[in-house]
mmCIF file of N, CA and C in Angstrom:
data_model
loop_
_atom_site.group_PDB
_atom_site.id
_atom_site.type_symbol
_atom_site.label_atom_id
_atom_site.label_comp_id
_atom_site.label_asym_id
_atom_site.label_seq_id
_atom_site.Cartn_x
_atom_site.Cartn_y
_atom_site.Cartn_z
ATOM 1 N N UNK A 624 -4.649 1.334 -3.426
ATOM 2 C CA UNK A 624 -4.337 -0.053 -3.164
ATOM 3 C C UNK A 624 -5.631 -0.812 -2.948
ATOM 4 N N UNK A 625 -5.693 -1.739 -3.412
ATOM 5 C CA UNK A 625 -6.655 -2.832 -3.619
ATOM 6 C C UNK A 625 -6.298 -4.004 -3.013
ATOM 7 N N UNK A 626 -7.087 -4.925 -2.555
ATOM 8 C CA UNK A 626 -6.680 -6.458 -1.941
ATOM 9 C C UNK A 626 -6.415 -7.380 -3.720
ATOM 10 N N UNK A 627 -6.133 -6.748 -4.680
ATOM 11 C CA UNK A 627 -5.725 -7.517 -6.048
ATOM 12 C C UNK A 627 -4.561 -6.586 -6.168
ATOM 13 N N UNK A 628 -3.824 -5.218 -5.279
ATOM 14 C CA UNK A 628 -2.310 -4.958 -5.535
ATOM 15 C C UNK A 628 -2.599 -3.285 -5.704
ATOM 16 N N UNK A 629 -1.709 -2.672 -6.195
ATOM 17 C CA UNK A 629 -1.828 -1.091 -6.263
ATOM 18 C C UNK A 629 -1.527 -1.477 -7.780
ATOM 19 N N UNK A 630 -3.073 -0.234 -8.057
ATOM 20 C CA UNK A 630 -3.289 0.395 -9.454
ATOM 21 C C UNK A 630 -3.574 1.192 -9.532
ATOM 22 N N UNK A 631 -4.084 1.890 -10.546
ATOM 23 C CA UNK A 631 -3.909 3.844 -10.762
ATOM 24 C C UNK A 631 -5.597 3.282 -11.607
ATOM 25 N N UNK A 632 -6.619 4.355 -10.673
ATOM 26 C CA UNK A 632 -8.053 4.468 -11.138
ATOM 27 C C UNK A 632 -8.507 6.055 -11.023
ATOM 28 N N UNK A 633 -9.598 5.929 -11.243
ATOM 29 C CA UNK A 633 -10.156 7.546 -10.709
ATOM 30 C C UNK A 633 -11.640 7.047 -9.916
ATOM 31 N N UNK A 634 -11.499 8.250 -9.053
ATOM 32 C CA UNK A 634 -12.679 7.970 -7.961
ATOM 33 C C UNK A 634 -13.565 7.166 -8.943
ATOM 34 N N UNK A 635 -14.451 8.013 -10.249
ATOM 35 C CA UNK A 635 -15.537 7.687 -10.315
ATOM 36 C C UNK A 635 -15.922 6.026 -10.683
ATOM 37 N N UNK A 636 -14.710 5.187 -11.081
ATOM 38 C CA UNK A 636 -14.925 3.726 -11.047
ATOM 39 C C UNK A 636 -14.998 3.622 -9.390
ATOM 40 N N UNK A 637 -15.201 3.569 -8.405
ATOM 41 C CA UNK A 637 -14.784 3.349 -7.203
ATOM 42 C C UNK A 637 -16.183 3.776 -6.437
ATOM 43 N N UNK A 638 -17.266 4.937 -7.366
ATOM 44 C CA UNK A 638 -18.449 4.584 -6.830
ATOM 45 C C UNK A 638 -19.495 3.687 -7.278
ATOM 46 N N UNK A 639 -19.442 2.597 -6.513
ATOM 47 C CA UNK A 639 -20.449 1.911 -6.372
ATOM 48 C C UNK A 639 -20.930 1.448 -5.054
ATOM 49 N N UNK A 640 -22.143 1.118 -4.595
ATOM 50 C CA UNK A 640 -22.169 0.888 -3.211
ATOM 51 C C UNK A 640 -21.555 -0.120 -2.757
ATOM 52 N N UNK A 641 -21.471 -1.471 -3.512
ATOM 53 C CA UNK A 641 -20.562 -2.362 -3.004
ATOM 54 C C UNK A 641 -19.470 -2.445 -2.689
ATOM 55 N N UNK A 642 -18.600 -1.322 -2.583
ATOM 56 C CA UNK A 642 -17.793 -1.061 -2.440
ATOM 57 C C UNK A 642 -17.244 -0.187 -1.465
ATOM 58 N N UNK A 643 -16.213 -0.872 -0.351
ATOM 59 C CA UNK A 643 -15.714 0.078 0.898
ATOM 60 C C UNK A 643 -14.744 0.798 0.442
ATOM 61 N N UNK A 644 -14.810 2.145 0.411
ATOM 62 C CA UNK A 644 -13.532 2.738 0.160
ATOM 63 C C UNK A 644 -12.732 3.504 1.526
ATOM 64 N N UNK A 645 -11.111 3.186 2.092
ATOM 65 C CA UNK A 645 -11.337 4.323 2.861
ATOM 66 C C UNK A 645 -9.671 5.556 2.406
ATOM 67 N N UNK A 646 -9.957 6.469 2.557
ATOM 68 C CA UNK A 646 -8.766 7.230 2.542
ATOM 69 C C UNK A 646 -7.631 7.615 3.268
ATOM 70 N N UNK A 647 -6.449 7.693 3.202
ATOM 71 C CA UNK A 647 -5.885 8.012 4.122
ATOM 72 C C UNK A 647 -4.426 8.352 3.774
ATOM 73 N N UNK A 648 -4.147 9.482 5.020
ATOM 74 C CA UNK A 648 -2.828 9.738 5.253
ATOM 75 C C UNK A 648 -1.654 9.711 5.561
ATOM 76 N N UNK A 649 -0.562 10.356 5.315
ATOM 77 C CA UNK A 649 0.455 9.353 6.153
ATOM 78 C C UNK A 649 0.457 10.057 7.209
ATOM 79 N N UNK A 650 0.641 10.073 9.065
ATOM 80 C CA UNK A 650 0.712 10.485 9.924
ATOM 81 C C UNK A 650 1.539 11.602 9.950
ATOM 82 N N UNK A 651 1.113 12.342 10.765
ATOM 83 C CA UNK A 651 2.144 13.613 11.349
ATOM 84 C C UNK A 651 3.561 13.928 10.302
ATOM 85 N N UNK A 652 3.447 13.895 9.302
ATOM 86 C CA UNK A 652 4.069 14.112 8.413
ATOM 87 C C UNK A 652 4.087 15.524 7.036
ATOM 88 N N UNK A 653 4.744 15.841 7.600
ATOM 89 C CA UNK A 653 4.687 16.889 6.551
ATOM 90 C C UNK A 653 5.603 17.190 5.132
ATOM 91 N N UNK A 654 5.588 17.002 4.007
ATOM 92 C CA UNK A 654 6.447 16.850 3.070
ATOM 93 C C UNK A 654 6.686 18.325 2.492
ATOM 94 N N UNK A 655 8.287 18.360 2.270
ATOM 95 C CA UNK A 655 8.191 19.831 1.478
ATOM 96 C C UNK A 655 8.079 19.350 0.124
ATOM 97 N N UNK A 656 8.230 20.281 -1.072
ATOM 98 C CA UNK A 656 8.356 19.939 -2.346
ATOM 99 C C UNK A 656 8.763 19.061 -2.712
ATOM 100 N N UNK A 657 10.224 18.759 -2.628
ATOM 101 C CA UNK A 657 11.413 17.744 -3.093
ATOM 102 C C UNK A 657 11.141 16.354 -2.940
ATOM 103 N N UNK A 658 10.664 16.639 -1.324
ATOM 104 C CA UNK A 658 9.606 15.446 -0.387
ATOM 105 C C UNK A 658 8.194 14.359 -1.548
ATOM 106 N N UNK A 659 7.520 15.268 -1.529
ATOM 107 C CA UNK A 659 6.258 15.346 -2.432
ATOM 108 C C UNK A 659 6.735 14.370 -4.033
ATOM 109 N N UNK A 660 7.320 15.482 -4.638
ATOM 110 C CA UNK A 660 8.243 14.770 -5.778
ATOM 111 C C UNK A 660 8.798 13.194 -5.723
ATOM 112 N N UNK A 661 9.691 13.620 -4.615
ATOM 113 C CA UNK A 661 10.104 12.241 -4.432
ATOM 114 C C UNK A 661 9.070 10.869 -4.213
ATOM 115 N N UNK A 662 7.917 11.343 -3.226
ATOM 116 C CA UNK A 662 7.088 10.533 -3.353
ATOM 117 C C UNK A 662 6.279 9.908 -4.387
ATOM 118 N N UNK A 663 5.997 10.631 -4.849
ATOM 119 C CA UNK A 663 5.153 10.694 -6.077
ATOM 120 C C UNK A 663 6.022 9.683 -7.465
ATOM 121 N N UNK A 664 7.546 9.954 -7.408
ATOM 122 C CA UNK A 664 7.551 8.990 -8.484
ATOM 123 C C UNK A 664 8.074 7.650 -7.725
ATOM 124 N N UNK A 665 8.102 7.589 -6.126
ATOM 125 C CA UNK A 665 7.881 6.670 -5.553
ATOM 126 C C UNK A 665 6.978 4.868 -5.920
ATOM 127 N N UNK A 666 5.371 6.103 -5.834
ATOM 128 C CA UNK A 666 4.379 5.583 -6.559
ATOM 129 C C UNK A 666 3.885 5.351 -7.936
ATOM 130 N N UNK A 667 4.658 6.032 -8.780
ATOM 131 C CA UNK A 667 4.967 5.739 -10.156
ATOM 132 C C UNK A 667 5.608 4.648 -9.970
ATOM 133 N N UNK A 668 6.633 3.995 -9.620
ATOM 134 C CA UNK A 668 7.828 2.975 -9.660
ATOM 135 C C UNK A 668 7.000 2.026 -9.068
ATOM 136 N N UNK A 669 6.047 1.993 -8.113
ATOM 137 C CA UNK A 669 5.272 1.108 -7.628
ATOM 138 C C UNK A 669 3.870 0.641 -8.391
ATOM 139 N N UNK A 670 3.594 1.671 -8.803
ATOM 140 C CA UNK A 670 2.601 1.082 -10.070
ATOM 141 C C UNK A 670 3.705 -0.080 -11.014
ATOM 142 N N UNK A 671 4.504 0.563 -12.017
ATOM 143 C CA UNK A 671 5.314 0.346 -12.833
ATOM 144 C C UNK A 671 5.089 -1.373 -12.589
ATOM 145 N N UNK A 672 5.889 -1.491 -11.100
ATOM 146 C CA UNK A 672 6.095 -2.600 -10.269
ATOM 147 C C UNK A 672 4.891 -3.666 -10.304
ATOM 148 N N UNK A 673 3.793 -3.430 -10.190
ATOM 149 C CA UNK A 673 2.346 -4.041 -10.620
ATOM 150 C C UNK A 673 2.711 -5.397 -8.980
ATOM 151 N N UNK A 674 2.651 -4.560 -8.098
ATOM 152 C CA UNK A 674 2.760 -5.347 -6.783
ATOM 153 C C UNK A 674 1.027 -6.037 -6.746
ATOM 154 N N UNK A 675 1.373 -6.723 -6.502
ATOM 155 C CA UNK A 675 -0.094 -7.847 -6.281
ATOM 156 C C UNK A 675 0.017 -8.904 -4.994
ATOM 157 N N UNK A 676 -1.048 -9.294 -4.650
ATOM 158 C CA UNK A 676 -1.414 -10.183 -3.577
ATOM 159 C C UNK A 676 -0.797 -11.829 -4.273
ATOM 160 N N UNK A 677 -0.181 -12.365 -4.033
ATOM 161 C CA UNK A 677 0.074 -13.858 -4.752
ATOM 162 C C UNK A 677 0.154 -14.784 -2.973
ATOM 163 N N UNK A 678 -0.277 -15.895 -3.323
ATOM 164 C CA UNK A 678 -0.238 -16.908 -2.386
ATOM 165 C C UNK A 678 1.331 -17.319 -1.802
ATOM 166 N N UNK A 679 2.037 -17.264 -2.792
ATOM 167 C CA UNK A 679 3.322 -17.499 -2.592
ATOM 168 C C UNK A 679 4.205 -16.327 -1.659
ATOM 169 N N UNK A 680 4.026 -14.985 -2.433
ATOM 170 C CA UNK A 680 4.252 -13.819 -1.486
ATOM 171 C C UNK A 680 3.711 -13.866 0.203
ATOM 172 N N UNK A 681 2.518 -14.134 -0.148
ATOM 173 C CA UNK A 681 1.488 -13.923 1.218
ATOM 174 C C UNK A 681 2.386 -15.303 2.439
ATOM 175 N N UNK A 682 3.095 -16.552 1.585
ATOM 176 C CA UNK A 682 3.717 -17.230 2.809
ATOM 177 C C UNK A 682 5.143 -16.727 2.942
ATOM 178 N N UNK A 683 5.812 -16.450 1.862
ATOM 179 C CA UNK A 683 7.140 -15.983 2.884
ATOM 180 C C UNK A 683 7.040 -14.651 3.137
ATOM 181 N N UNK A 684 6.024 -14.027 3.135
ATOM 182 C CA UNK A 684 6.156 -12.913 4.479
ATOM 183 C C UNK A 684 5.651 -13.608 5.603
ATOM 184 N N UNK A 685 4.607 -14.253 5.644
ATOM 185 C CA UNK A 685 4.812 -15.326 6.785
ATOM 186 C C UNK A 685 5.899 -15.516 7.475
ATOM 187 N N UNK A 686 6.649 -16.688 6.564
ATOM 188 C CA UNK A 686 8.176 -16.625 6.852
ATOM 189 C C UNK A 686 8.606 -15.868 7.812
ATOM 190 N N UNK A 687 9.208 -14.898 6.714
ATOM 191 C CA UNK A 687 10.163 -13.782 7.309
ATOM 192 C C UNK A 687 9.485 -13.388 8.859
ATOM 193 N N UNK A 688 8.201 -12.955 8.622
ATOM 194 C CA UNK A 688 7.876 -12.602 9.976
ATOM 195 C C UNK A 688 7.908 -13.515 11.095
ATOM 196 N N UNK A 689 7.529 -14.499 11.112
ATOM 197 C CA UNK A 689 7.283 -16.073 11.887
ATOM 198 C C UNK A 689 8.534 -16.515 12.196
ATOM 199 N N UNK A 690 9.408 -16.011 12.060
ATOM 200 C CA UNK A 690 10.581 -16.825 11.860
ATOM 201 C C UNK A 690 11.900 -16.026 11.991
ATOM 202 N N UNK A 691 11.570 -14.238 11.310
ATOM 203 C CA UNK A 691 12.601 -13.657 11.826
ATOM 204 C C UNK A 691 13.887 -13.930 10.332
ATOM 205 N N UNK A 692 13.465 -14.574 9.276
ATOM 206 C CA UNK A 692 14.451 -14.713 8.447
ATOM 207 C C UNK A 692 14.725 -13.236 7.326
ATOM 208 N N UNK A 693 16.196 -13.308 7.025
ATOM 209 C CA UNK A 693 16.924 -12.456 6.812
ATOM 210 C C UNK A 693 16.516 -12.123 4.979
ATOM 211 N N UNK A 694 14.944 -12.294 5.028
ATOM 212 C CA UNK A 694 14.846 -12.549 3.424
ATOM 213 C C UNK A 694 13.970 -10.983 2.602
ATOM 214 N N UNK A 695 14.570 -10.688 2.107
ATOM 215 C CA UNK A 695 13.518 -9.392 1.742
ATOM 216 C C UNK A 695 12.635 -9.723 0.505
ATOM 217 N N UNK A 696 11.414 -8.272 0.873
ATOM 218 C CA UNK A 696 10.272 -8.779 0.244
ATOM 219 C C UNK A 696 9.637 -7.509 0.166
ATOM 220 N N UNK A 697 9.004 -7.335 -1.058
ATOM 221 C CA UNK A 697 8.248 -6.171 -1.611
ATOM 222 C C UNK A 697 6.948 -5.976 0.140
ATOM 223 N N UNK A 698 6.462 -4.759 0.131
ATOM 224 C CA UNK A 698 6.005 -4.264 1.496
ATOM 225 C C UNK A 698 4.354 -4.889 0.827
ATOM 226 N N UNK A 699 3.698 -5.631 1.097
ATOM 227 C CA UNK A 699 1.966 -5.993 0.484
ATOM 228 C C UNK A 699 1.150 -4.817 0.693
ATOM 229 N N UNK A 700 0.156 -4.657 0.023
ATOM 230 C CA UNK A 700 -0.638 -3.523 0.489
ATOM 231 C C UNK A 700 -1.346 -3.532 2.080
ATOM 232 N N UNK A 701 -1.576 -4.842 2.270
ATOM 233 C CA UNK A 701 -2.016 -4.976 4.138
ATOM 234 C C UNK A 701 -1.038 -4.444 4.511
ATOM 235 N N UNK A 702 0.671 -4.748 4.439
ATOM 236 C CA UNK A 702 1.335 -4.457 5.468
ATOM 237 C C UNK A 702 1.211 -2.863 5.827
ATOM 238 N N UNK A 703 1.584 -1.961 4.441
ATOM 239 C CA UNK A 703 1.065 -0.867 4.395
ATOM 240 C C UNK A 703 -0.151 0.216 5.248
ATOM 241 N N UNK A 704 -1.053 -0.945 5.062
ATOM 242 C CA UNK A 704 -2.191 -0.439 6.204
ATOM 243 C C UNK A 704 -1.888 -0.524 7.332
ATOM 244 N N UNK A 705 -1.409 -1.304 7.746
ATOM 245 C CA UNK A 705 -1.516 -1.558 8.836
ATOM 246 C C UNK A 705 -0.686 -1.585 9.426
ATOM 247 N N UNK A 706 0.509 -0.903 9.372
ATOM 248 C CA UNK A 706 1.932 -0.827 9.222
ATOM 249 C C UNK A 706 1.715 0.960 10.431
ATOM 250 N N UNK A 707 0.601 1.404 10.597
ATOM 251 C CA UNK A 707 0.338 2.334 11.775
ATOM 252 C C UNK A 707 1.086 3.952 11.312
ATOM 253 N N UNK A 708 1.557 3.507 10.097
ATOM 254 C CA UNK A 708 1.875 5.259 9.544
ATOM 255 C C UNK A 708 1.206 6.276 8.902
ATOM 256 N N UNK A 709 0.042 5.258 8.364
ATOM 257 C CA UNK A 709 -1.149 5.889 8.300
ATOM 258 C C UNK A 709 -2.609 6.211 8.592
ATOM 259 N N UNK A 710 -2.975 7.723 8.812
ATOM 260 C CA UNK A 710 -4.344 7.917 9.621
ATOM 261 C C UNK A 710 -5.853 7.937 8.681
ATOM 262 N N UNK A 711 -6.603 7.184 8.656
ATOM 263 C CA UNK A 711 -7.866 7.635 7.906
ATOM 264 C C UNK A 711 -8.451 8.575 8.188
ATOM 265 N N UNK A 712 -8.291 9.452 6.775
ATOM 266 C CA UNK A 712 -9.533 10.414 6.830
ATOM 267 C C UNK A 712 -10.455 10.489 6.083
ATOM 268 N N UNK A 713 -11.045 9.897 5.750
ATOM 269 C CA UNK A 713 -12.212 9.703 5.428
ATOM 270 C C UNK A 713 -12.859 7.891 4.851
ATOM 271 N N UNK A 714 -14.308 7.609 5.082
ATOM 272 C CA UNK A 714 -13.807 6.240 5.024
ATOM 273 C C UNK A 714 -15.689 6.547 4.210
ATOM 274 N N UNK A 715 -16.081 5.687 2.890
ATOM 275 C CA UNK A 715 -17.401 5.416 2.635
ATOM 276 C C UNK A 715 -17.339 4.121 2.047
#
């Protein structure tokens, strides 16, 4: 996930120094197989999805949050972070 949305790269575009990368896990969680699987085309469906940062998104989650309204809305990659289910391990 990127502040421009979740896309599918490989590390080696991702080294450059200008660039913060950090990694991370989902907490105290342990997945069996089925688990794993399931996740995984989770994040397929979310690529697929081509979720992005838009101005418009970014106010009615505002909204919803500010306000408490009954409106649903794709999860942003901030919320994700910061959403406390996941632990960094490793950060350059």
């Amino acid at each position: 996930m990127t502040t421009s949305g979740i896309t599918r790269t490989d590390f080696f575009s991702l080294c450059n120094p200008m660039l913060d990368i950090g990694l991370y896990r989902i907490k105290d969680i342990v997945l069996n197989e089925p688990q794993k699987e399931n996740f995984a085309k989770y994040i397929e469906n979310s690529l697929k999805q081509q979720i992005k940062f838009d101005w418009l998104g970014i106010f009615k989650v505002f909204l919803i949050k500010k306000f408490n309204l009954p409106l649903s809305h794709r999860a942003t990659p901030a919320e994700l972070i910061y959403s406390n289910k996941f632990e960094l391990i490793s950060y350059a």
